[in-house]
């Protein structure tokens, strides 16, 4: 998994750059929008296969993005030595 791009900002929290922060915020917001849409499709008894497949595809793409964020943030955390 490739880490998110970032610009080193020595003065920022944990050395995180503004670019990574903005990308992560946008991906999380998109995930929230996709989640709301998927919930609406699932609640609609009349939703057809195309709508369900589209909602699932978007949910998978958003989940991939959120996992990338979690992985990227995890790599930037200092190792506490606790497992």
C-alpha positions as MATLAB code, in Angstrom:
seq = 'XXXXXXXXXXXXXXXXXXXXXXXXXXXXXXXXXXXXXXXXXXXXXXXXXXXXXXXXXXXXXXXXXXXXXXXXXXXXXXXXXXX';
ca = [
       0.000    0.000    0.000;
       1.431    3.365   -1.006;
       1.476    6.141    1.608;
      -0.426    9.325    0.934;
       1.669   12.128   -0.536;
       2.649   14.775    1.922;
       4.742   17.872    2.231;
       7.051   17.862    5.226;
       6.040   20.581    7.640;
       8.556   20.532   10.468;
       6.420   22.839   12.586;
       3.201   20.898   12.165;
       1.850   18.109   14.338;
       3.986   15.017   13.781;
       5.640   16.562   10.741;
       2.457   16.137    8.713;
       2.054   18.411    5.771;
      -0.876   20.410    4.570;
      -1.279   18.312    1.417;
      -1.770   15.044    3.327;
      -4.191   16.741    5.687;
      -6.326   18.108    2.832;
      -6.305   14.819    0.888;
      -7.334   12.854    3.975;
     -10.112   15.303    4.852;
     -11.518   15.118    1.313;
     -11.370   11.311    1.251;
     -13.126   11.044    4.611;
     -15.826   13.523    3.533;
     -16.357   11.564    0.297;
     -16.661    8.413    2.397;
     -19.388   10.038    4.480;
     -21.305   11.012    1.335;
     -20.962    7.495   -0.097;
     -22.104    5.965    3.196;
     -25.237    8.125    3.241;
     -26.023    7.214   -0.366;
     -25.454    3.500    0.235;
     -27.741    3.575    3.278;
     -30.470    5.203    1.192;
     -30.132    2.554   -1.528;
     -30.232   -0.273    1.010;
     -33.330    1.221    2.661;
     -35.125    1.454   -0.694;
     -36.954   -1.821   -1.262;
     -37.443   -0.883   -4.908;
     -33.718   -0.286   -5.576;
     -32.632   -2.348   -8.531;
     -29.477   -4.328   -9.118;
     -27.728   -1.454  -10.898;
     -28.281    0.909   -7.950;
     -27.113   -1.669   -5.422;
     -24.028   -2.561   -7.470;
     -23.167    1.134   -7.901;
     -23.563    1.804   -4.163;
     -21.417   -1.227   -3.326;
     -18.723   -0.206   -5.814;
     -18.564    3.296   -4.356;
     -18.477    1.894   -0.811;
     -15.562   -0.389   -1.715;
     -13.626    2.516   -3.237;
     -14.264    4.671   -0.160;
     -13.251    1.876    2.193;
     -10.017    1.483    0.245;
      -9.323    5.203    0.695;
     -10.063    5.123    4.430;
      -7.788    2.099    4.896;
      -5.059    3.959    3.020;
      -5.491    6.894    5.410;
      -5.308    4.617    8.453;
      -2.220    2.864    7.118;
      -0.546    6.164    6.248;
      -1.300    7.656    9.659;
      -0.094    4.496   11.386;
       3.253    4.729    9.632;
       3.669    8.295   10.849;
       3.070    7.412   14.504;
       6.146    6.934   16.674;
       6.748    3.298   17.653;
       5.726    2.944   21.301;
       7.184   -0.557   21.547;
       3.887   -1.863   22.959;
       2.315   -4.717   20.999;
];
